[in-house]
Every structure is written in structure tokens, then in C-alpha cells.
């Protein structure tokens, strides 16, 4: 069973990131953009990679970070779960669900886990990573969205922005910002 984490807010502007793969220059550029554009929380769909990159993300972003584990992580589970050093980091394991203003959101890394997230509950949106291809698709009663790769591997560096009140999701190409 996948637990549901309830976030006490009705409106929030989220950035969705994935597949950083230790590209610190792109992470730094994203963090600057996020601060300048009122991003309140980050959902990370995995493949941060090293503990140094995880530390940079957690220490440089003032808002809350919801993180799932990817397939290329070099940090340990204990490092990710350590709230002593990173009180703003909520580590959700391989699959996570959060509820924001009554909307249930699923988070995973690999696409094959999307079905498990959907089976676990009535998610409106599932954010995932792994493929590096930015993608948003609406089918049946839910949306699947891949923010692409912040690391810029195989595709241009990208991320997504989600407004929890309006439900609007948009993709951003880092070099165009």
C-alpha cells in the first residue's frame, strides 16, 4: 500500500523536475528561475544522482520538496530520509502520493510504476520521469506528465510547472528562460 501525504494548502505553484543526473549548472539555473517565479514547492521524480546534488537541491530551495527515488541514485535511503539536515525534504520512497487542496497526485520515476500509483488511489495526475522526454497526456480521468530531464541528457533540459488551483500544467525548456 502507498500512503497518502496530505499537504495543508489550497493553492500552490509547483515545479516538477526529474533526471538531474548531477548537472549542477542546470540545477542552479532552475533554482534561480524557481525563486524569481514564485515556485513554492518542488516535486522531484527521481534520478537526482549523488548526495551532493541532493544536498544542493535541499539547501538551495526554501520551499518543500517531495522526492521519489529513481533508478540511478547514488545517495542512500538514509541520506534521503534524514530530516535533520533537510527539514524541507519529504522522501516518499519509490512511489508517492500527495493530496493538495483535495487533489490526489501520484509520483514515481519509471513509467511501469504508473499503474501501481493509479491502482493505489484516485489520482488526478501522475508525475513521472526516467524517459527524459517531456510529455503531458490526458486520458480517461487522469493526466500523466513527465517534466523531462533537468540534466539535459538525450533531450533539452526541461521541467514542468503545475498550478494546484487551476490545474494547469506547462512544460519549460531551461535554455529558453
PDB file of N, CA and C in Angstrom, residues 94-140:
ATOM      1  N   UNK A  94       9.991   4.862  -3.532  1.00  0.00           N
ATOM      2  CA  UNK A  94       9.912   4.684  -4.989  1.00  0.00           C
ATOM      3  C   UNK A  94       8.609   5.209  -5.578  1.00  0.00           C
ATOM      4  N   UNK A  95       7.561   5.219  -4.783  1.00  0.00           N
ATOM      5  CA  UNK A  95       6.244   5.677  -5.240  1.00  0.00           C
ATOM      6  C   UNK A  95       5.648   6.555  -4.151  1.00  0.00           C
ATOM      7  N   UNK A  96       5.055   7.677  -4.544  1.00  0.00           N
ATOM      8  CA  UNK A  96       4.441   8.544  -3.562  1.00  0.00           C
ATOM      9  C   UNK A  96       3.096   9.073  -4.020  1.00  0.00           C
ATOM     10  N   UNK A  97       2.292   9.444  -3.037  1.00  0.00           N
ATOM     11  CA  UNK A  97       1.017  10.106  -3.311  1.00  0.00           C
ATOM     12  C   UNK A  97       0.897  11.270  -2.345  1.00  0.00           C
ATOM     13  N   UNK A  98       0.507  12.419  -2.872  1.00  0.00           N
ATOM     14  CA  UNK A  98       0.248  13.568  -2.017  1.00  0.00           C
ATOM     15  C   UNK A  98      -1.118  14.140  -2.378  1.00  0.00           C
ATOM     16  N   UNK A  99      -1.765  14.726  -1.395  1.00  0.00           N
ATOM     17  CA  UNK A  99      -3.050  15.389  -1.625  1.00  0.00           C
ATOM     18  C   UNK A  99      -2.863  16.869  -1.356  1.00  0.00           C
ATOM     19  N   UNK A 100      -3.238  17.667  -2.326  1.00  0.00           N
ATOM     20  CA  UNK A 100      -3.088  19.115  -2.235  1.00  0.00           C
ATOM     21  C   UNK A 100      -4.426  19.750  -2.578  1.00  0.00           C
ATOM     22  N   UNK A 101      -5.026  20.395  -1.618  1.00  0.00           N
ATOM     23  CA  UNK A 101      -6.306  21.045  -1.856  1.00  0.00           C
ATOM     24  C   UNK A 101      -7.363  20.097  -2.394  1.00  0.00           C
ATOM     25  N   UNK A 102      -7.361  18.862  -1.927  1.00  0.00           N
ATOM     26  CA  UNK A 102      -8.339  17.868  -2.367  1.00  0.00           C
ATOM     27  C   UNK A 102      -7.961  17.115  -3.628  1.00  0.00           C
ATOM     28  N   UNK A 103      -6.881  17.495  -4.280  1.00  0.00           N
ATOM     29  CA  UNK A 103      -6.417  16.797  -5.491  1.00  0.00           C
ATOM     30  C   UNK A 103      -5.358  15.774  -5.110  1.00  0.00           C
ATOM     31  N   UNK A 104      -5.541  14.549  -5.575  1.00  0.00           N
ATOM     32  CA  UNK A 104      -4.572  13.495  -5.286  1.00  0.00           C
ATOM     33  C   UNK A 104      -3.590  13.379  -6.447  1.00  0.00           C
ATOM     34  N   UNK A 105      -2.304  13.434  -6.088  1.00  0.00           N
ATOM     35  CA  UNK A 105      -1.220  13.443  -7.063  1.00  0.00           C
ATOM     36  C   UNK A 105      -0.338  12.229  -6.819  1.00  0.00           C
ATOM     37  N   UNK A 106      -0.038  11.490  -7.869  1.00  0.00           N
ATOM     38  CA  UNK A 106       0.884  10.364  -7.776  1.00  0.00           C
ATOM     39  C   UNK A 106       2.245  10.763  -8.317  1.00  0.00           C
ATOM     40  N   UNK A 107       3.288  10.179  -7.732  1.00  0.00           N
ATOM     41  CA  UNK A 107       4.659  10.488  -8.149  1.00  0.00           C
ATOM     42  C   UNK A 107       5.451   9.190  -8.215  1.00  0.00           C
ATOM     43  N   UNK A 108       6.167   8.981  -9.322  1.00  0.00           N
ATOM     44  CA  UNK A 108       7.057   7.829  -9.448  1.00  0.00           C
ATOM     45  C   UNK A 108       8.163   8.188 -10.429  1.00  0.00           C
ATOM     46  N   UNK A 109       9.100   7.283 -10.597  1.00  0.00           N
ATOM     47  CA  UNK A 109      10.176   7.536 -11.558  1.00  0.00           C
ATOM     48  C   UNK A 109       9.918   6.788 -12.858  1.00  0.00           C
ATOM     49  N   UNK A 110       9.928   5.476 -12.794  1.00  0.00           N
ATOM     50  CA  UNK A 110       9.784   4.683 -14.018  1.00  0.00           C
ATOM     51  C   UNK A 110       8.335   4.621 -14.486  1.00  0.00           C
ATOM     52  N   UNK A 111       8.113   4.659 -15.806  1.00  0.00           N
ATOM     53  CA  UNK A 111       6.749   4.606 -16.341  1.00  0.00           C
ATOM     54  C   UNK A 111       5.977   3.348 -15.947  1.00  0.00           C
ATOM     55  N   UNK A 112       6.678   2.217 -15.749  1.00  0.00           N
ATOM     56  CA  UNK A 112       5.955   0.992 -15.402  1.00  0.00           C
ATOM     57  C   UNK A 112       5.315   1.079 -14.013  1.00  0.00           C
ATOM     58  N   UNK A 113       5.713   2.052 -13.206  1.00  0.00           N
ATOM     59  CA  UNK A 113       5.123   2.224 -11.878  1.00  0.00           C
ATOM     60  C   UNK A 113       3.840   3.053 -11.902  1.00  0.00           C
ATOM     61  N   UNK A 114       3.534   3.671 -13.029  1.00  0.00           N
ATOM     62  CA  UNK A 114       2.324   4.498 -13.127  1.00  0.00           C
ATOM     63  C   UNK A 114       1.085   3.687 -12.771  1.00  0.00           C
ATOM     64  N   UNK A 115       0.976   2.474 -13.286  1.00  0.00           N
ATOM     65  CA  UNK A 115      -0.188   1.625 -12.989  1.00  0.00           C
ATOM     66  C   UNK A 115      -0.321   1.367 -11.492  1.00  0.00           C
ATOM     67  N   UNK A 116       0.799   1.128 -10.803  1.00  0.00           N
ATOM     68  CA  UNK A 116       0.754   0.901  -9.350  1.00  0.00           C
ATOM     69  C   UNK A 116       0.250   2.141  -8.624  1.00  0.00           C
ATOM     70  N   UNK A 117       0.666   3.300  -9.087  1.00  0.00           N
ATOM     71  CA  UNK A 117       0.211   4.553  -8.479  1.00  0.00           C
ATOM     72  C   UNK A 117      -1.293   4.700  -8.684  1.00  0.00           C
ATOM     73  N   UNK A 118      -1.758   4.434  -9.887  1.00  0.00           N
ATOM     74  CA  UNK A 118      -3.185   4.560 -10.198  1.00  0.00           C
ATOM     75  C   UNK A 118      -4.006   3.554  -9.394  1.00  0.00           C
ATOM     76  N   UNK A 119      -3.515   2.322  -9.289  1.00  0.00           N
ATOM     77  CA  UNK A 119      -4.217   1.292  -8.517  1.00  0.00           C
ATOM     78  C   UNK A 119      -4.320   1.652  -7.040  1.00  0.00           C
ATOM     79  N   UNK A 120      -3.364   2.409  -6.534  1.00  0.00           N
ATOM     80  CA  UNK A 120      -3.324   2.755  -5.113  1.00  0.00           C
ATOM     81  C   UNK A 120      -4.372   3.793  -4.720  1.00  0.00           C
ATOM     82  N   UNK A 121      -4.919   4.491  -5.667  1.00  0.00           N
ATOM     83  CA  UNK A 121      -5.902   5.508  -5.314  1.00  0.00           C
ATOM     84  C   UNK A 121      -6.322   6.336  -6.497  1.00  0.00           C
ATOM     85  N   UNK A 122      -7.247   7.217  -6.232  1.00  0.00           N
ATOM     86  CA  UNK A 122      -7.883   8.017  -7.277  1.00  0.00           C
ATOM     87  C   UNK A 122      -7.079   9.275  -7.597  1.00  0.00           C
ATOM     88  N   UNK A 123      -5.904   9.092  -8.152  1.00  0.00           N
ATOM     89  CA  UNK A 123      -5.050  10.229  -8.510  1.00  0.00           C
ATOM     90  C   UNK A 123      -5.580  10.930  -9.759  1.00  0.00           C
ATOM     91  N   UNK A 124      -5.550  12.245  -9.727  1.00  0.00           N
ATOM     92  CA  UNK A 124      -5.912  13.038 -10.901  1.00  0.00           C
ATOM     93  C   UNK A 124      -4.734  13.184 -11.849  1.00  0.00           C
ATOM     94  N   UNK A 125      -3.536  13.254 -11.262  1.00  0.00           N
ATOM     95  CA  UNK A 125      -2.313  13.461 -12.035  1.00  0.00           C
ATOM     96  C   UNK A 125      -1.254  12.492 -11.526  1.00  0.00           C
ATOM     97  N   UNK A 126      -0.487  11.928 -12.450  1.00  0.00           N
ATOM     98  CA  UNK A 126       0.699  11.154 -12.076  1.00  0.00           C
ATOM     99  C   UNK A 126       1.894  11.807 -12.759  1.00  0.00           C
ATOM    100  N   UNK A 127       2.845  12.262 -11.941  1.00  0.00           N
ATOM    101  CA  UNK A 127       4.099  12.807 -12.442  1.00  0.00           C
ATOM    102  C   UNK A 127       5.141  11.697 -12.406  1.00  0.00           C
ATOM    103  N   UNK A 128       5.909  11.560 -13.481  1.00  0.00           N
ATOM    104  CA  UNK A 128       6.930  10.516 -13.549  1.00  0.00           C
ATOM    105  C   UNK A 128       8.133  11.023 -14.326  1.00  0.00           C
ATOM    106  N   UNK A 129       9.208  10.254 -14.327  1.00  0.00           N
ATOM    107  CA  UNK A 129      10.429  10.650 -15.023  1.00  0.00           C
ATOM    108  C   UNK A 129      10.968   9.523 -15.880  1.00  0.00           C
ATOM    109  N   UNK A 130      12.280   9.311 -15.833  1.00  0.00           N
ATOM    110  CA  UNK A 130      13.020   8.201 -16.424  1.00  0.00           C
ATOM    111  C   UNK A 130      13.266   8.305 -17.924  1.00  0.00           C
ATOM    112  N   UNK A 131      12.278   8.646 -18.720  1.00  0.00           N
ATOM    113  CA  UNK A 131      12.436   8.632 -20.183  1.00  0.00           C
ATOM    114  C   UNK A 131      13.172   9.869 -20.698  1.00  0.00           C
ATOM    115  N   UNK A 132      13.211  10.914 -19.892  1.00  0.00           N
ATOM    116  CA  UNK A 132      13.832  12.206 -20.223  1.00  0.00           C
ATOM    117  C   UNK A 132      13.022  12.994 -21.256  1.00  0.00           C
ATOM    118  N   UNK A 133      11.961  12.430 -21.760  1.00  0.00           N
ATOM    119  CA  UNK A 133      11.146  13.095 -22.782  1.00  0.00           C
ATOM    120  C   UNK A 133      10.012  13.878 -22.112  1.00  0.00           C
ATOM    121  N   UNK A 134       9.997  15.213 -22.278  1.00  0.00           N
ATOM    122  CA  UNK A 134       8.896  15.986 -21.703  1.00  0.00           C
ATOM    123  C   UNK A 134       7.579  15.615 -22.380  1.00  0.00           C
ATOM    124  N   UNK A 135       6.572  15.366 -21.560  1.00  0.00           N
ATOM    125  CA  UNK A 135       5.352  14.800 -22.110  1.00  0.00           C
ATOM    126  C   UNK A 135       4.188  15.048 -21.164  1.00  0.00           C
ATOM    127  N   UNK A 136       3.062  15.468 -21.685  1.00  0.00           N
ATOM    128  CA  UNK A 136       1.826  15.584 -20.912  1.00  0.00           C
ATOM    129  C   UNK A 136       0.731  14.911 -21.714  1.00  0.00           C
ATOM    130  N   UNK A 137       0.001  14.011 -21.063  1.00  0.00           N
ATOM    131  CA  UNK A 137      -1.066  13.290 -21.753  1.00  0.00           C
ATOM    132  C   UNK A 137      -2.274  13.160 -20.835  1.00  0.00           C
ATOM    133  N   UNK A 138      -3.439  13.456 -21.388  1.00  0.00           N
ATOM    134  CA  UNK A 138      -4.678  13.273 -20.642  1.00  0.00           C
ATOM    135  C   UNK A 138      -5.429  12.101 -21.250  1.00  0.00           C
ATOM    136  N   UNK A 139      -5.782  11.133 -20.407  1.00  0.00           N
ATOM    137  CA  UNK A 139      -6.583  10.011 -20.883  1.00  0.00           C
ATOM    138  C   UNK A 139      -7.473   9.527 -19.753  1.00  0.00           C
ATOM    139  N   UNK A 140      -8.627   9.054 -20.144  1.00  0.00           N
ATOM    140  CA  UNK A 140      -9.636   8.644 -19.167  1.00  0.00           C
ATOM    141  C   UNK A 140      -9.865   9.787 -18.179  1.00  0.00           C
TER     142      UNK A 140
END
